[in-house]
XYZ file of C-alpha atoms in Angstrom:
668
model
C 0.000 0.000 0.000
C 1.023 3.648 -0.512
C 1.164 5.824 2.573
C -0.935 8.883 3.256
C 1.167 11.025 5.630
C -0.890 12.923 8.219
C -0.277 16.583 8.876
C 2.128 17.101 11.788
C 1.664 20.418 13.625
C 3.472 19.508 16.877
C 0.425 20.641 18.871
C -1.338 17.315 19.139
C -0.525 13.653 18.800
C -0.005 12.675 15.140
C -2.582 10.450 13.535
C -1.537 6.933 12.512
C -0.377 6.327 8.961
C -3.153 5.559 6.504
C -2.527 3.167 3.659
C -3.345 4.525 0.224
C -3.751 2.653 -3.030
C -3.177 -1.096 -3.365
C 0.123 -2.190 -5.008
C -0.371 -5.439 -6.839
C 3.368 -5.673 -7.497
C 4.275 -5.668 -3.807
C 1.460 -8.048 -3.097
C 3.098 -10.477 -5.544
C 6.339 -10.122 -3.618
C 4.517 -11.049 -0.429
C 2.896 -14.042 -2.107
C 6.303 -15.157 -3.343
C 7.445 -15.288 0.281
C 4.335 -17.215 1.257
C 4.936 -19.673 -1.546
C 8.572 -20.062 -0.523
C 7.591 -20.911 3.061
C 5.085 -23.436 1.797
C 7.731 -25.038 -0.425
C 10.136 -25.261 2.525
C 7.495 -26.864 4.663
C 6.744 -29.364 1.890
C 10.422 -30.284 1.458
C 11.855 -33.343 3.216
C 15.433 -32.039 2.902
C 15.444 -28.401 4.025
C 13.819 -28.410 7.500
C 12.648 -31.938 8.216
C 10.031 -32.247 10.951
C 9.786 -28.462 11.277
C 6.918 -26.343 10.013
C 7.408 -22.609 9.438
C 4.695 -20.096 10.050
C 4.341 -16.324 9.521
C 2.302 -13.307 10.475
C 1.341 -10.783 7.860
C 1.233 -7.014 8.564
C 0.662 -4.224 6.061
C 3.523 -1.752 6.579
C 2.028 0.650 4.047
C 5.383 0.566 2.260
C 6.971 2.485 5.195
C 8.292 0.136 8.105
C 10.491 -2.826 8.662
C 9.469 -5.755 6.408
C 10.827 -9.100 5.182
C 11.965 -7.312 2.022
C 13.397 -4.198 3.655
C 16.714 -3.006 2.211
C 17.529 -0.546 5.030
C 21.247 -0.812 5.958
C 20.480 -0.381 9.669
C 18.920 -3.856 9.759
C 22.358 -5.400 9.158
C 23.352 -4.316 12.675
C 23.019 -7.637 14.531
C 23.261 -5.959 17.938
C 19.987 -4.183 17.289
C 18.388 -6.801 15.025
C 19.961 -10.143 15.942
C 17.220 -12.228 14.344
C 16.542 -10.216 11.190
C 17.489 -12.057 8.013
C 16.864 -10.469 4.631
C 15.190 -11.914 1.619
C 16.512 -8.906 -0.320
C 19.876 -7.194 -0.482
C 21.289 -4.423 1.692
C 20.603 -0.995 0.125
C 24.222 0.037 0.688
C 25.213 -2.569 -1.883
C 23.013 -0.826 -4.426
C 25.271 2.195 -4.097
C 28.261 0.148 -5.280
C 26.342 -0.930 -8.357
C 25.171 2.632 -9.058
C 28.697 4.064 -8.738
C 30.163 1.437 -11.061
C 27.359 2.014 -13.560
C 28.156 5.736 -13.678
C 31.868 5.004 -13.996
C 31.244 2.572 -16.838
C 29.451 5.221 -18.909
C 31.944 7.929 -17.848
C 29.222 10.061 -16.266
C 31.121 12.418 -13.961
C 28.539 15.169 -13.436
C 25.296 13.826 -11.957
C 22.425 15.058 -9.864
C 20.891 13.198 -6.925
C 17.292 13.422 -5.735
C 16.455 11.564 -2.523
C 13.571 11.151 -0.118
C 13.568 12.879 3.219
C 13.932 9.712 5.287
C 16.714 7.629 6.804
C 17.113 5.406 3.762
C 17.125 8.339 1.334
C 19.568 10.460 3.319
C 22.021 7.645 4.093
C 21.808 6.304 0.542
C 22.399 9.711 -1.047
C 25.355 10.335 1.260
C 26.885 6.970 0.449
C 26.336 7.218 -3.310
C 27.830 10.735 -3.293
C 30.941 9.432 -1.564
C 31.306 6.506 -3.996
C 30.878 8.780 -7.030
C 33.519 11.199 -5.737
C 35.870 8.296 -4.947
C 35.556 7.324 -8.620
C 36.491 10.830 -9.764
C 32.950 12.110 -10.325
C 31.141 15.096 -8.891
C 27.647 15.855 -7.678
C 25.972 18.615 -9.664
C 23.164 18.949 -7.113
C 21.690 17.150 -4.094
C 17.980 17.753 -3.747
C 15.599 16.477 -1.052
C 12.001 15.522 -1.680
C 10.514 16.535 1.692
C 7.258 15.557 3.313
C 6.246 19.139 4.183
C 5.796 21.824 1.471
C 6.188 19.059 -1.016
C 5.052 20.721 -4.255
C 7.084 23.873 -3.620
C 10.158 21.638 -3.499
C 9.052 19.840 -6.659
C 8.821 23.119 -8.594
C 12.234 24.202 -7.322
C 13.852 20.830 -8.147
C 12.442 20.841 -11.681
C 13.936 24.310 -12.165
C 17.307 23.035 -10.909
C 17.122 20.081 -13.304
C 16.386 22.341 -16.269
C 19.267 24.702 -15.502
C 21.816 22.003 -14.680
C 24.237 20.626 -17.274
C 23.964 17.217 -15.639
C 22.312 14.776 -18.019
C 22.138 11.916 -15.517
C 19.942 12.092 -12.412
C 19.881 9.434 -9.686
C 16.464 9.034 -8.116
C 17.075 7.602 -4.639
C 13.540 7.985 -3.416
C 10.211 6.247 -2.998
C 7.754 6.019 -5.805
C 5.161 8.072 -3.876
C 7.437 11.120 -3.715
C 8.827 10.627 -7.196
C 5.532 10.559 -9.126
C 4.701 14.290 -8.634
C 8.263 15.202 -9.573
C 8.213 13.240 -12.816
C 4.751 14.631 -13.583
C 6.045 18.179 -13.290
C 9.125 17.235 -15.386
C 6.870 15.872 -18.122
C 4.847 19.109 -18.114
C 8.097 20.989 -18.789
C 8.953 18.462 -21.528
C 12.212 17.386 -19.857
C 13.103 14.454 -22.092
C 16.873 14.919 -22.432
C 17.766 13.397 -19.051
C 18.763 9.868 -18.110
C 17.092 8.793 -14.878
C 18.899 6.113 -12.890
C 16.515 4.500 -10.439
C 16.827 1.996 -7.615
C 15.115 -1.318 -6.977
C 12.323 0.191 -4.923
C 9.919 0.748 -7.803
C 9.042 -0.208 -11.333
C 8.360 2.264 -14.116
C 5.942 0.037 -15.992
C 3.420 -0.452 -13.205
C 3.761 2.823 -11.305
C 3.570 5.231 -14.241
C 0.456 4.542 -16.259
C 0.348 7.826 -18.173
C 2.125 7.974 -21.531
C 3.725 11.393 -20.935
C 5.416 9.978 -17.817
C 6.736 7.077 -19.805
C 8.067 9.429 -22.504
C 9.971 11.434 -19.910
C 11.447 8.266 -18.421
C 12.216 6.617 -21.781
C 15.800 5.343 -21.933
C 16.192 5.360 -18.161
C 18.286 2.786 -16.339
C 17.325 0.838 -13.276
C 18.797 -1.752 -10.995
C 16.588 -4.585 -9.876
C 16.798 -7.704 -7.793
C 17.751 -10.522 -10.074
C 14.841 -11.828 -12.051
C 14.229 -15.546 -11.886
C 11.546 -18.115 -12.496
C 10.016 -19.876 -9.481
C 8.737 -23.289 -10.568
C 5.089 -23.721 -9.538
C 4.651 -20.109 -8.400
C 2.371 -19.232 -11.303
C 0.048 -22.117 -10.473
C 0.140 -21.101 -6.802
C -1.029 -17.588 -7.670
C -3.918 -18.891 -9.721
C -5.000 -21.218 -6.901
C -5.270 -18.441 -4.295
C -8.605 -17.362 -2.933
C -9.187 -13.761 -1.816
C -9.776 -14.929 1.736
C -6.233 -16.384 2.132
C -4.718 -14.144 4.568
C 9.210 -16.317 12.131
C 8.399 -17.144 15.561
C 10.144 -20.189 16.885
C 13.571 -18.745 17.751
C 14.947 -22.274 17.887
C 14.994 -22.116 14.131
C 17.152 -18.949 13.991
C 20.475 -20.754 14.401
C 19.707 -23.148 11.580
C 18.345 -20.504 9.227
C 21.379 -18.282 9.721
C 23.642 -21.131 8.606
C 21.704 -22.443 5.629
C 23.628 -22.848 2.377
C 21.942 -24.531 -0.570
C 21.196 -24.134 -4.265
C 17.670 -23.216 -5.237
C 15.759 -24.647 -8.171
C 17.496 -22.135 -10.463
C 20.917 -23.446 -9.375
C 21.785 -20.275 -7.414
C 23.604 -20.498 -4.109
C 21.501 -19.207 -1.221
C 23.054 -18.229 2.126
C 23.169 -15.422 4.714
C 26.383 -13.569 5.603
C 27.356 -12.526 9.142
C 25.002 -9.530 8.918
C 22.066 -11.612 7.777
C 22.324 -10.240 4.223
C 21.869 -12.312 1.100
C 24.459 -12.276 -1.718
C 23.976 -9.296 -4.018
C 23.133 -9.989 -7.621
C 21.313 -7.263 -9.514
C 19.900 -6.963 -13.004
C 20.580 -3.744 -14.921
C 17.431 -2.728 -16.782
C 16.750 -0.228 -19.561
C 13.272 1.219 -19.927
C 12.420 1.376 -23.632
C 9.349 2.910 -25.200
C 8.496 2.347 -28.846
C 6.703 4.624 -31.372
C 3.576 2.487 -31.289
C 3.177 3.166 -27.588
C 4.361 -0.220 -26.380
C 7.118 -0.379 -23.784
C 9.223 -2.858 -21.934
C 12.112 -3.369 -19.554
C 15.179 -4.771 -21.335
C 17.812 -6.657 -19.355
C 21.094 -5.007 -20.453
C 23.520 -6.377 -17.869
C 24.127 -7.431 -14.302
C 26.057 -6.645 -11.138
C 27.447 -9.555 -9.104
C 29.125 -8.535 -5.854
C 30.665 -12.022 -5.580
C 32.735 -11.543 -8.772
C 36.403 -10.578 -8.805
C 37.251 -6.949 -8.116
C 36.645 -4.907 -11.269
C 34.548 -7.625 -12.886
C 31.341 -7.123 -10.957
C 29.570 -5.074 -13.628
C 28.691 -6.468 -17.054
C 26.874 -4.337 -19.630
C 25.560 -5.207 -23.114
C 25.862 -1.823 -24.828
C 24.197 -2.950 -28.046
C 20.912 -3.609 -26.240
C 20.575 -0.108 -24.742
C 18.199 2.440 -26.258
C 18.434 5.980 -24.890
C 15.719 8.604 -24.824
C 17.036 10.211 -28.001
C 16.258 6.992 -29.853
C 19.926 6.383 -30.517
C 22.438 3.940 -29.132
C 25.082 6.613 -28.554
C 25.830 7.030 -24.862
C 24.617 10.406 -23.506
C 27.271 12.723 -22.104
C 26.940 13.955 -18.533
C 29.935 16.094 -17.626
C 30.453 19.550 -16.147
C 33.301 20.345 -18.562
C 34.061 18.659 -21.835
C 37.190 16.474 -21.862
C 40.355 18.396 -22.619
C 41.884 18.021 -26.083
C 45.087 16.071 -26.457
C 48.093 17.774 -24.971
C 45.969 19.917 -22.634
C 45.780 19.592 -18.872
C 42.842 20.166 -16.564
C 43.064 23.397 -14.600
C 40.643 23.625 -11.688
C 38.399 26.664 -11.499
C 38.533 28.414 -8.151
C 35.395 27.810 -6.179
C 34.217 24.993 -8.462
C 34.262 21.216 -8.070
C 37.056 19.196 -9.621
C 34.798 18.053 -12.479
C 34.459 21.673 -13.642
C 37.717 22.834 -15.153
C 39.461 24.803 -17.870
C 41.823 23.217 -20.384
C 45.340 24.627 -20.668
C 47.933 23.407 -23.189
C 51.036 21.744 -21.828
C 54.065 23.989 -22.067
C 56.735 23.533 -24.679
C 58.691 20.344 -24.090
C 55.966 18.796 -21.892
C 53.432 15.996 -22.301
C 50.224 15.265 -20.466
C 50.792 13.125 -17.385
C 49.236 9.739 -18.265
C 48.427 9.128 -14.594
C 47.098 12.597 -13.776
C 45.484 14.663 -16.505
C 45.724 17.791 -14.360
C 49.517 17.828 -14.667
C 52.061 17.920 -17.452
C 55.418 16.166 -17.413
C 58.629 17.603 -18.849
C 60.279 15.296 -21.353
C 63.872 14.174 -20.708
C 66.496 16.423 -22.234
C 67.119 14.057 -25.144
C 63.420 13.658 -25.954
C 60.601 15.823 -27.271
C 56.790 15.529 -27.236
C 54.934 14.182 -30.234
C 52.453 16.402 -32.068
C 49.667 15.456 -29.619
C 51.879 15.926 -26.547
C 51.028 12.419 -25.380
C 54.434 10.719 -25.642
C 58.064 11.735 -25.388
C 59.928 10.715 -28.512
C 63.699 10.715 -29.104
C 64.793 14.034 -30.544
C 65.923 14.146 -34.154
C 69.697 13.976 -34.438
C 70.846 16.782 -36.709
C 74.174 17.666 -38.313
C 75.281 18.845 -41.729
C 75.627 15.631 -43.715
C 76.564 14.678 -47.260
C 73.157 13.056 -47.720
C 71.197 16.301 -47.681
C 71.081 18.902 -50.467
C 72.842 21.627 -48.467
C 75.764 19.422 -47.436
C 76.200 17.811 -50.845
C 75.966 21.221 -52.606
C 78.664 22.741 -50.399
C 80.853 19.666 -50.904
C 80.472 19.893 -54.696
C 81.316 23.616 -54.635
C 84.424 22.873 -52.542
C 85.630 20.208 -54.950
C 84.829 22.399 -57.972
C 86.871 25.340 -56.662
C 89.671 22.947 -55.746
C 89.733 21.670 -59.357
C 89.728 25.221 -60.716
C 92.634 26.069 -58.425
C 94.444 22.905 -59.479
C 93.889 23.887 -63.135
C 95.412 27.327 -62.463
C 98.328 25.631 -60.688
C 98.906 23.358 -63.697
C 98.724 26.389 -66.032
C 101.286 28.252 -63.952
C 103.597 25.203 -63.995
C 103.238 24.958 -67.767
C 103.879 28.721 -68.237
C 106.464 29.006 -65.477
C 109.082 30.658 -67.770
C 106.742 33.402 -68.957
C 107.118 36.921 -67.520
C 103.666 37.035 -65.899
C 104.360 33.879 -63.880
C 107.916 34.857 -62.998
C 106.787 38.266 -61.764
C 106.236 38.632 -58.004
C 107.988 35.368 -57.117
C 106.451 32.393 -58.858
C 107.385 30.074 -55.969
C 105.113 32.065 -53.678
C 102.389 31.836 -56.319
C 102.758 28.043 -56.311
C 102.530 27.984 -52.514
C 99.477 30.248 -52.567
C 97.696 28.056 -55.122
C 98.481 24.927 -53.101
C 97.235 26.556 -49.891
C 94.053 27.635 -51.687
C 93.472 24.036 -52.827
C 93.855 22.765 -49.264
C 91.709 25.650 -48.040
C 88.845 24.569 -50.309
C 89.278 20.943 -49.254
C 89.425 21.735 -45.529
C 85.767 22.806 -45.698
C 84.892 19.130 -46.291
C 85.994 18.409 -42.712
C 83.039 20.497 -41.529
C 80.518 18.201 -43.276
C 79.454 14.899 -41.696
C 78.759 13.731 -38.151
C 81.111 15.518 -35.763
C 83.311 13.491 -33.453
C 86.348 14.187 -31.300
C 88.844 13.763 -34.153
C 86.980 15.786 -36.753
C 86.288 18.592 -34.257
C 89.996 18.854 -33.472
C 91.194 18.485 -37.065
C 88.820 20.809 -38.879
C 89.431 23.958 -36.846
C 93.204 23.371 -36.707
C 93.363 22.757 -40.480
C 91.264 25.834 -41.110
C 93.439 28.018 -38.849
C 96.833 26.754 -40.108
C 95.895 26.749 -43.832
C 94.380 30.233 -43.653
C 97.379 31.566 -41.723
C 99.715 29.973 -44.277
C 97.685 31.469 -47.145
C 97.648 34.988 -45.664
C 101.372 34.674 -44.859
C 102.072 33.907 -48.517
C 100.042 36.926 -49.602
C 101.964 39.078 -47.106
C 105.228 37.680 -48.452
C 104.161 38.418 -52.058
C 103.287 42.000 -51.119
C 106.577 42.514 -49.326
C 108.362 41.014 -52.361
C 106.805 43.653 -54.660
C 107.887 46.433 -52.311
C 111.450 45.115 -52.039
C 111.767 44.620 -55.804
C 110.776 48.235 -56.382
C 113.198 49.326 -53.642
C 116.031 47.496 -55.414
C 115.471 49.645 -58.542
C 115.474 52.905 -56.596
C 119.007 54.025 -55.598
C 117.655 56.361 -52.913
C 115.511 53.739 -51.129
C 116.396 52.931 -47.506
C 114.964 49.426 -48.001
C 117.547 48.526 -50.625
C 119.898 46.883 -48.112
C 117.057 44.613 -46.901
C 116.752 42.904 -50.257
C 119.861 40.848 -49.604
C 118.318 39.568 -46.371
C 115.547 37.802 -48.324
C 112.943 38.726 -45.710
C 109.942 37.282 -47.694
C 111.487 33.834 -47.413
C 111.066 33.928 -43.622
C 107.638 35.532 -43.497
C 105.703 32.370 -44.459
C 107.281 29.873 -42.013
C 107.483 32.360 -39.133
C 103.884 33.547 -39.421
C 102.600 29.997 -39.955
C 104.632 28.681 -37.022
C 103.047 31.295 -34.764
C 99.620 29.905 -35.610
C 100.798 26.314 -35.178
C 102.072 27.125 -31.684
C 98.731 28.702 -30.770
C 96.895 25.603 -32.049
C 99.161 23.261 -30.054
C 98.495 25.256 -26.877
C 94.760 25.220 -27.697
C 94.674 21.449 -28.206
C 96.752 20.827 -25.075
C 94.722 23.074 -22.786
C 91.127 22.670 -23.976
C 90.743 20.843 -27.244
C 87.481 21.029 -29.252
C 85.078 18.108 -28.785
C 81.714 16.926 -30.113
C 78.660 17.675 -27.988
C 74.908 17.257 -28.138
C 73.277 20.660 -28.202
C 69.685 20.114 -27.052
C 68.770 23.777 -26.762
C 69.718 25.038 -30.202
C 66.468 24.039 -31.919
C 63.105 22.841 -30.650
C 62.741 19.065 -30.757
C 66.198 18.567 -32.276
C 69.559 17.436 -30.926
C 72.307 19.192 -32.847
C 75.625 17.379 -32.849
C 78.186 20.133 -33.041
C 81.749 20.913 -32.109
C 82.363 22.694 -28.862
C 85.462 24.811 -29.316
C 86.743 23.968 -25.851
C 88.389 27.164 -24.704
C 86.641 30.127 -26.276
C 89.556 32.358 -25.268
C 92.151 30.271 -27.128
C 89.808 29.890 -30.099
C 89.442 33.673 -30.163
C 93.239 33.969 -30.071
C 93.528 31.694 -33.100
C 90.942 33.724 -35.022
C 92.492 36.968 -33.809
C 95.922 35.882 -35.080
C 94.450 35.266 -38.532
C 92.733 38.653 -38.399
C 96.025 40.312 -37.458
C 97.839 38.717 -40.412
C 94.994 39.737 -42.740
C 95.053 43.339 -41.445
C 98.856 43.589 -41.904
C 98.582 42.141 -45.414
C 95.815 44.599 -46.318
C 97.801 47.551 -44.919
C 101.019 46.621 -46.754
C 99.101 45.982 -49.993
C 97.422 49.385 -49.731
C 100.810 51.073 -49.299
C 102.261 49.226 -52.333
C 99.280 49.444 -54.689
C 100.695 52.433 -56.727
C 104.159 51.011 -57.301
C 104.937 51.108 -61.081
C 105.803 47.461 -61.544
C 104.798 45.937 -64.875
C 102.821 43.137 -63.288
C 102.235 44.758 -59.950
C 99.626 42.539 -58.265
C 99.354 44.573 -55.076
C 96.185 46.192 -56.437
C 94.656 42.748 -56.852
C 95.978 41.688 -53.453
C 94.435 44.815 -51.908
C 91.082 44.058 -53.487
C 91.295 40.361 -52.528
C 92.049 41.242 -48.910
C 89.136 43.685 -48.866
C 86.899 40.840 -50.082
C 88.456 38.547 -47.463
C 87.836 41.052 -44.657
C 84.293 41.773 -45.837
C 83.419 38.074 -45.886
C 84.643 37.448 -42.370
C 83.161 40.644 -40.949
C 79.810 39.594 -42.417
C 80.351 36.063 -41.106
C 80.329 37.113 -37.450
C 76.678 38.340 -37.187
C 75.487 35.631 -39.563
C 77.221 32.970 -37.442
C 75.703 34.304 -34.236
C 72.168 34.526 -35.671
C 71.959 30.952 -37.002
C 71.383 27.699 -35.151
C 72.120 24.037 -35.681
C 73.574 22.819 -38.924
C 73.013 26.232 -40.536
C 75.809 27.571 -38.344
C 78.235 25.085 -39.876
C 76.945 25.924 -43.364
C 77.594 29.630 -42.733
C 81.188 28.879 -41.696
C 81.756 26.701 -44.778
C 80.301 29.427 -46.972
C 82.658 31.971 -45.387
C 85.658 29.693 -46.034
C 84.681 29.096 -49.654
C 83.841 32.754 -50.289
C 87.070 34.121 -48.843
C 89.185 31.522 -50.634
C 87.320 32.102 -53.904
C 87.888 35.852 -53.489
C 91.642 35.309 -53.268
C 91.631 32.960 -56.251
C 89.537 35.230 -58.464
C 91.224 38.510 -57.552
C 94.840 37.336 -57.689
C 95.023 34.524 -60.251
C 92.083 34.792 -62.655
C 93.419 38.026 -64.271
C 96.774 36.319 -64.896
C 95.092 33.205 -66.281
C 93.059 35.502 -68.543
C 96.255 37.052 -69.997
C 97.999 33.698 -70.360
C 95.092 32.046 -72.157
C 93.413 34.871 -74.104
C 96.096 37.576 -74.510
C 99.443 35.812 -74.826
C 100.889 38.909 -76.579
C 100.782 40.700 -73.242
C 102.867 37.907 -71.697
C 106.097 38.846 -73.600
C 109.367 40.752 -73.065
C 108.582 43.215 -75.895
C 105.248 44.154 -74.262
C 106.954 44.520 -70.901
C 109.800 46.721 -72.349
C 107.338 48.981 -74.105
C 105.139 49.352 -71.034
C 108.142 50.123 -68.797
C 109.279 52.844 -71.260
C 105.828 54.454 -71.164
C 105.790 54.294 -67.389
C 109.203 55.981 -67.161
C 108.064 58.772 -69.492
C 104.983 59.271 -67.442
């Protein structure tokens, strides 16, 4: 029976509870118990020579009963002889929490009755949901007093809330007005999760109620067939209407399989094993409806395997099989972490991207993890991947192009060297000391080839060799140019009787310039290698997501000394060439040397900012380009004009041409 609650004004004794309408469903439950007792009495195996009896009271669906699920009844100090024929309501909470977790519903509302069972159940289910990482959008009580005012307010809360899933932990009597008001407001986009205390099909006769509740989920005591029960019901007459404590000990310790093959026993609290059916209320366009068994919850199963759901059998209120979403905030995109909003629950959050070099923590999506130094996040910032190893290699277009240019210029220089050897007795080759020209061409060839040491994967040997080769070859080359310039000056001094430099010609100073200047650089390089030699290192900060293998110069001070020494030689050579550029020698190459040294200085002055502004393998490419450019400048400015005369104007490479030109110069 339903209960009609009397008005309580605290001025007079309250009237007793009055039963309302007759519940055929609960009457069937009672008859099932009666039938069970009769079957036990008729059995020769269960309780031989003992006959069970019972007294029947109508609790109006409100007091202790044989089917009560109230958790308090498991307290054997207060209720030592109470044994359930139904499960403990606290166990329902475990099933509800796992059901929500299964569908990833983290933002749910709870509506509960204003009684002990409702309050304790709502508190317990809230705790279980929060333990599983969910949050409660709202907790609303269906009170006994001012009932409809609360209904209106709760419906308003439901409409405004983003929670799609609502747990109804209340009695059917208090829930019917609520669902009626919800149907009036056409609230059909919610998923109601109900407990075992009522059935949609029998308690909601009106179609608009059923439409509102379509697609809802419920948990129910396991359905089973009782052999002979149907016949028993049909044999009952309308007039058909646990005391011997000696039986209590035996009943508490029973353990048998029923006719369905299920094990029946009571635990220490007098509770039966929990096995629930998960039901889905489905309504069809033609108006028909039914409960569909979509899974089960077995508390006796292994941890994590209690809940089993058949997703393909579920039909939601939208008419689709896609699981509704019930969250406060949408899940964060990949590579974004959850950032809690101040004053809000943990299920309501903002999404912030992980910082550069970080991935989302796989164990805590509210935190990001920094990748190891040799790793970098993937595009989704979900995994740390090994960084790309980068260096200027022969396999890539830039490296192979620079290598080809180096070899090409080396061949051109070698061709000029061969031409000078072949024309070694001609005036243009003999002028300005042809031996120094040979040395300069050879040093240029090695200078072009030394750039190849900068291409390929750096290691300890290549890092030491390439900078030393570069420094020594360039110093040797500039020393030769300085010697050639000094040679021009001393040759002119020998023809001038009044020159103070005439006596220095016999000392053959240019012969000593090359070895002395080169030896100075060699000594610096030896000290550099001995004190802090260059070495290969992994630069993980040069470029994002890349490990650049590059040469660390060791001591920056000594490396600066080596470069400074080359700069000093170049400056001296440029100064001397500028002073000697107007000397009236027939093949005076000091003008070309001056121009070549200006090109050389320009290249290396431009190299410094370009070198500092590039990263990774581009830095090495800039240095190679500077080497090739400066060497090519020397080759083009000093030797190409001579090769032009030798090959295209041989008449200019003769004694007659030289004699005539000298005569004109003297007249001038």
